[in-house]
C-alpha positions as a Markdown table, in Angstrom:
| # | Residue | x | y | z |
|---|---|---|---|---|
| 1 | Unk | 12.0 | 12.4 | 10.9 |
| 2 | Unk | 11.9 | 9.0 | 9.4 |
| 3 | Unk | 12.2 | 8.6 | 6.0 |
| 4 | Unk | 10.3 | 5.6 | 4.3 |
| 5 | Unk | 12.1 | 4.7 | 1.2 |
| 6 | Unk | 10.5 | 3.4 | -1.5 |
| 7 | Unk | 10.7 | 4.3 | -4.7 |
| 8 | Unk | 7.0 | 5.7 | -6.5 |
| 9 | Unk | 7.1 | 2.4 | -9.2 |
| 10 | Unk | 7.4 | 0.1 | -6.4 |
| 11 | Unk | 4.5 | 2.3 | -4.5 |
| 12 | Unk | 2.5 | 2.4 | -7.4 |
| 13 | Unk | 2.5 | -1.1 | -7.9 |
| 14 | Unk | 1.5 | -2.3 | -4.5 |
| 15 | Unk | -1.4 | 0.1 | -4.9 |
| 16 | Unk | -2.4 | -1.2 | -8.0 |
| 17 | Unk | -2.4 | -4.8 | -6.3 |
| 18 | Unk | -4.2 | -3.9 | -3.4 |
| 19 | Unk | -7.0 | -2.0 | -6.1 |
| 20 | Unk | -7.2 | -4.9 | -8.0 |
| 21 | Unk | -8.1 | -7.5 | -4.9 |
| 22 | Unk | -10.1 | -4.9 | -3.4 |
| 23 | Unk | -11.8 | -4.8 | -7.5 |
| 24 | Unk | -12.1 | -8.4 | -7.4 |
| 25 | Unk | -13.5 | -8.8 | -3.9 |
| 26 | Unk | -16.6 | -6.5 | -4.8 |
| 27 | Unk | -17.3 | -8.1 | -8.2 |
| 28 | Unk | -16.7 | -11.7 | -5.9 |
| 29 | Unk | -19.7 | -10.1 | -3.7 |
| 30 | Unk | -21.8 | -8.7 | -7.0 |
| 31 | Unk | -21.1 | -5.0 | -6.2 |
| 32 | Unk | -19.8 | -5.0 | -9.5 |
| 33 | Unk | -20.2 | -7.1 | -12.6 |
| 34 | Unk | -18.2 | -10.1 | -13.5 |
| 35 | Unk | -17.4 | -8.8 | -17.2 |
| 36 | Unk | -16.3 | -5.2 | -15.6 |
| 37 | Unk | -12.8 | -3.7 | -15.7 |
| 38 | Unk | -11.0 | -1.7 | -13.6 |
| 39 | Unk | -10.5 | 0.9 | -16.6 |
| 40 | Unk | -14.1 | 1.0 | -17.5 |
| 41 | Unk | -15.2 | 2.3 | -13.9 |
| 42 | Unk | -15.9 | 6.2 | -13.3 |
| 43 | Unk | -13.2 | 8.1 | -12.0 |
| 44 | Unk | -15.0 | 8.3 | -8.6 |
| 45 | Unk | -15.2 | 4.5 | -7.9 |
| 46 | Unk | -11.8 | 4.5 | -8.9 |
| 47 | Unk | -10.8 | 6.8 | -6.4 |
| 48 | Unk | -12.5 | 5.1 | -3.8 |
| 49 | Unk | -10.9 | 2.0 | -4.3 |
| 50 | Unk | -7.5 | 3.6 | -4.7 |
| 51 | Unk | -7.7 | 5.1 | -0.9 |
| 52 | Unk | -9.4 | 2.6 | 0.0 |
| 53 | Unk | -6.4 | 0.6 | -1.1 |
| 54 | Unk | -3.8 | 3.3 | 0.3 |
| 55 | Unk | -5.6 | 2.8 | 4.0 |
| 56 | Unk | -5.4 | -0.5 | 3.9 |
| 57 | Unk | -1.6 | -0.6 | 3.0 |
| 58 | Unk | -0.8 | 2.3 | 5.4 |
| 59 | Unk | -2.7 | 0.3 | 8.3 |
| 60 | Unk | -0.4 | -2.8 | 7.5 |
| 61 | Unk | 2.9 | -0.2 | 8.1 |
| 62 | Unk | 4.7 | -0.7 | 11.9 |
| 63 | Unk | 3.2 | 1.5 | 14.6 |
| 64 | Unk | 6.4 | 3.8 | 15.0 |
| 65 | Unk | 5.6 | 5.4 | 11.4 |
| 66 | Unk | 2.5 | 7.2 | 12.7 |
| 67 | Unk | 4.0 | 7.9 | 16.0 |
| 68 | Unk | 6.6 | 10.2 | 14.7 |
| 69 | Unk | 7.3 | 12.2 | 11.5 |
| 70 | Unk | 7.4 | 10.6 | 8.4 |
| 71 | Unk | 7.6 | 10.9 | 4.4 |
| 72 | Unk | 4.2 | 8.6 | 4.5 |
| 73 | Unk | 1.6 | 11.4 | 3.2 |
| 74 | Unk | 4.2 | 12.0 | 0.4 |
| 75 | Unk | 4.3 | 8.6 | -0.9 |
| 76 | Unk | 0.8 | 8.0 | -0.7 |
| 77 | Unk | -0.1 | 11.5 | -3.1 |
| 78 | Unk | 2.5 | 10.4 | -5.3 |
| 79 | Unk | 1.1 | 6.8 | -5.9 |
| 80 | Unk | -2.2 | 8.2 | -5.9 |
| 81 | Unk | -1.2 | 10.7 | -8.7 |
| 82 | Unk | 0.9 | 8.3 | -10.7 |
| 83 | Unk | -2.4 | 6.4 | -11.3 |
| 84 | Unk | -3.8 | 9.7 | -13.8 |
| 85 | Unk | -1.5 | 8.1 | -16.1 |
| 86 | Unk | -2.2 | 4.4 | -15.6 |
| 87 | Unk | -5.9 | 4.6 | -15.7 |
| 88 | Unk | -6.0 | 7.6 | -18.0 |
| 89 | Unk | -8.0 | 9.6 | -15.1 |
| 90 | Unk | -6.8 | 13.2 | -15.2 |
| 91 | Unk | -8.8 | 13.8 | -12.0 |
| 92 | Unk | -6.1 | 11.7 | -9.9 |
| 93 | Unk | -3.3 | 14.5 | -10.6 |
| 94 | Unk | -5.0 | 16.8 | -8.2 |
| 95 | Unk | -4.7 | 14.2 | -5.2 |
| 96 | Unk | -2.5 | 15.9 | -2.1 |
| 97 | Unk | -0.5 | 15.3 | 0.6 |
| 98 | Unk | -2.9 | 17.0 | 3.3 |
| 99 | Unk | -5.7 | 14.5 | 2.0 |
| 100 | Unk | -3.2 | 11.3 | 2.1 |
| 101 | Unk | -2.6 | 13.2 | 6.1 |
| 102 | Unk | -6.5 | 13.5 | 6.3 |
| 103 | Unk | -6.9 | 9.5 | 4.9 |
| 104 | Unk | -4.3 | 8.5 | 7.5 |
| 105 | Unk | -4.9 | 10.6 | 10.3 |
| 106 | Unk | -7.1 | 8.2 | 11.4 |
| 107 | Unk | -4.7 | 5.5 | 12.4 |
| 108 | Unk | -2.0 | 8.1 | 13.9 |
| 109 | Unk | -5.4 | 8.7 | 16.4 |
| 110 | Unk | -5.6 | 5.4 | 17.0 |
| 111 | Unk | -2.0 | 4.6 | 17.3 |
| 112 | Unk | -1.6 | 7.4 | 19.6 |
| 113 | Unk | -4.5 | 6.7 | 21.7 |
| 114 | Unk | -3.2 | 3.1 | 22.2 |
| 115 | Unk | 0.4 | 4.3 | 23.2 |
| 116 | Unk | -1.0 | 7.1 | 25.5 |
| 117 | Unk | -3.7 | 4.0 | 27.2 |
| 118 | Unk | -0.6 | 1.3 | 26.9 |
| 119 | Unk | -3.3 | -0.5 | 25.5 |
| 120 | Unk | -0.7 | -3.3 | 23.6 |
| 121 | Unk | 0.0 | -4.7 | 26.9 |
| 122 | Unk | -2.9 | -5.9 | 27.3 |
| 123 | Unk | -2.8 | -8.2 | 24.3 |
């Protein structure tokens, strides 16, 4: 198994980056309005940017992570569930590590099918 180490603030605050440019790019696009915070939106758009966010940082990890065992799904619930406390959202307590393995099973497909096709040597 490899372990990833990084410690939950540091995790926490990469998420809330990513959240916050993935905020700003749909008020930049009018889904949302200008004058809108982060804290002020329901806890359901607020979860959807926060895996949203958590994909899009797990897709930027090295290919090896999803090709063996790893601490990744533990990380991700953890960040996840450190935002209850950030955005005052109870709801994000209940976040687990079998749906950060459901939100990133996608890219361990797609990582595997590549390996298995050898499609990288192509490129």
């Amino acid at each position: 198994m490899i372990e990833i180490r990084i410690s939950n603030t540091d995790a926490v605050q990469l998420l809330i980056k990513r959240i916050g440019k993935e905020f700003n790019s749909r008020k930049k696009y009018g889904l949302y309005k200008k004058t809108l915070s982060l804290e002020e939106l329901p806890f359901s758009e607020l979860f959807e940017l926060a895996e949203i966010s958590a994909f899009d940082i797990a897709a930027m990890l090295p290919f090896d992570i999803y090709n063996k065992q790893t601490n990744i799904t533990d990380i991700i619930s953890k960040a996840i569930q450190s935002l209850a406390t950030i955005f005052q959202k109870e709801e994000f307590v209940f976040y687990t590590p079998e749906m950060a393995e459901k939100l990133t099973s996608t890219l361990r497909k797609i990582y595997r099918d590549s390996d298995e096709k050898k499609l990288y040597i192509k490129n």
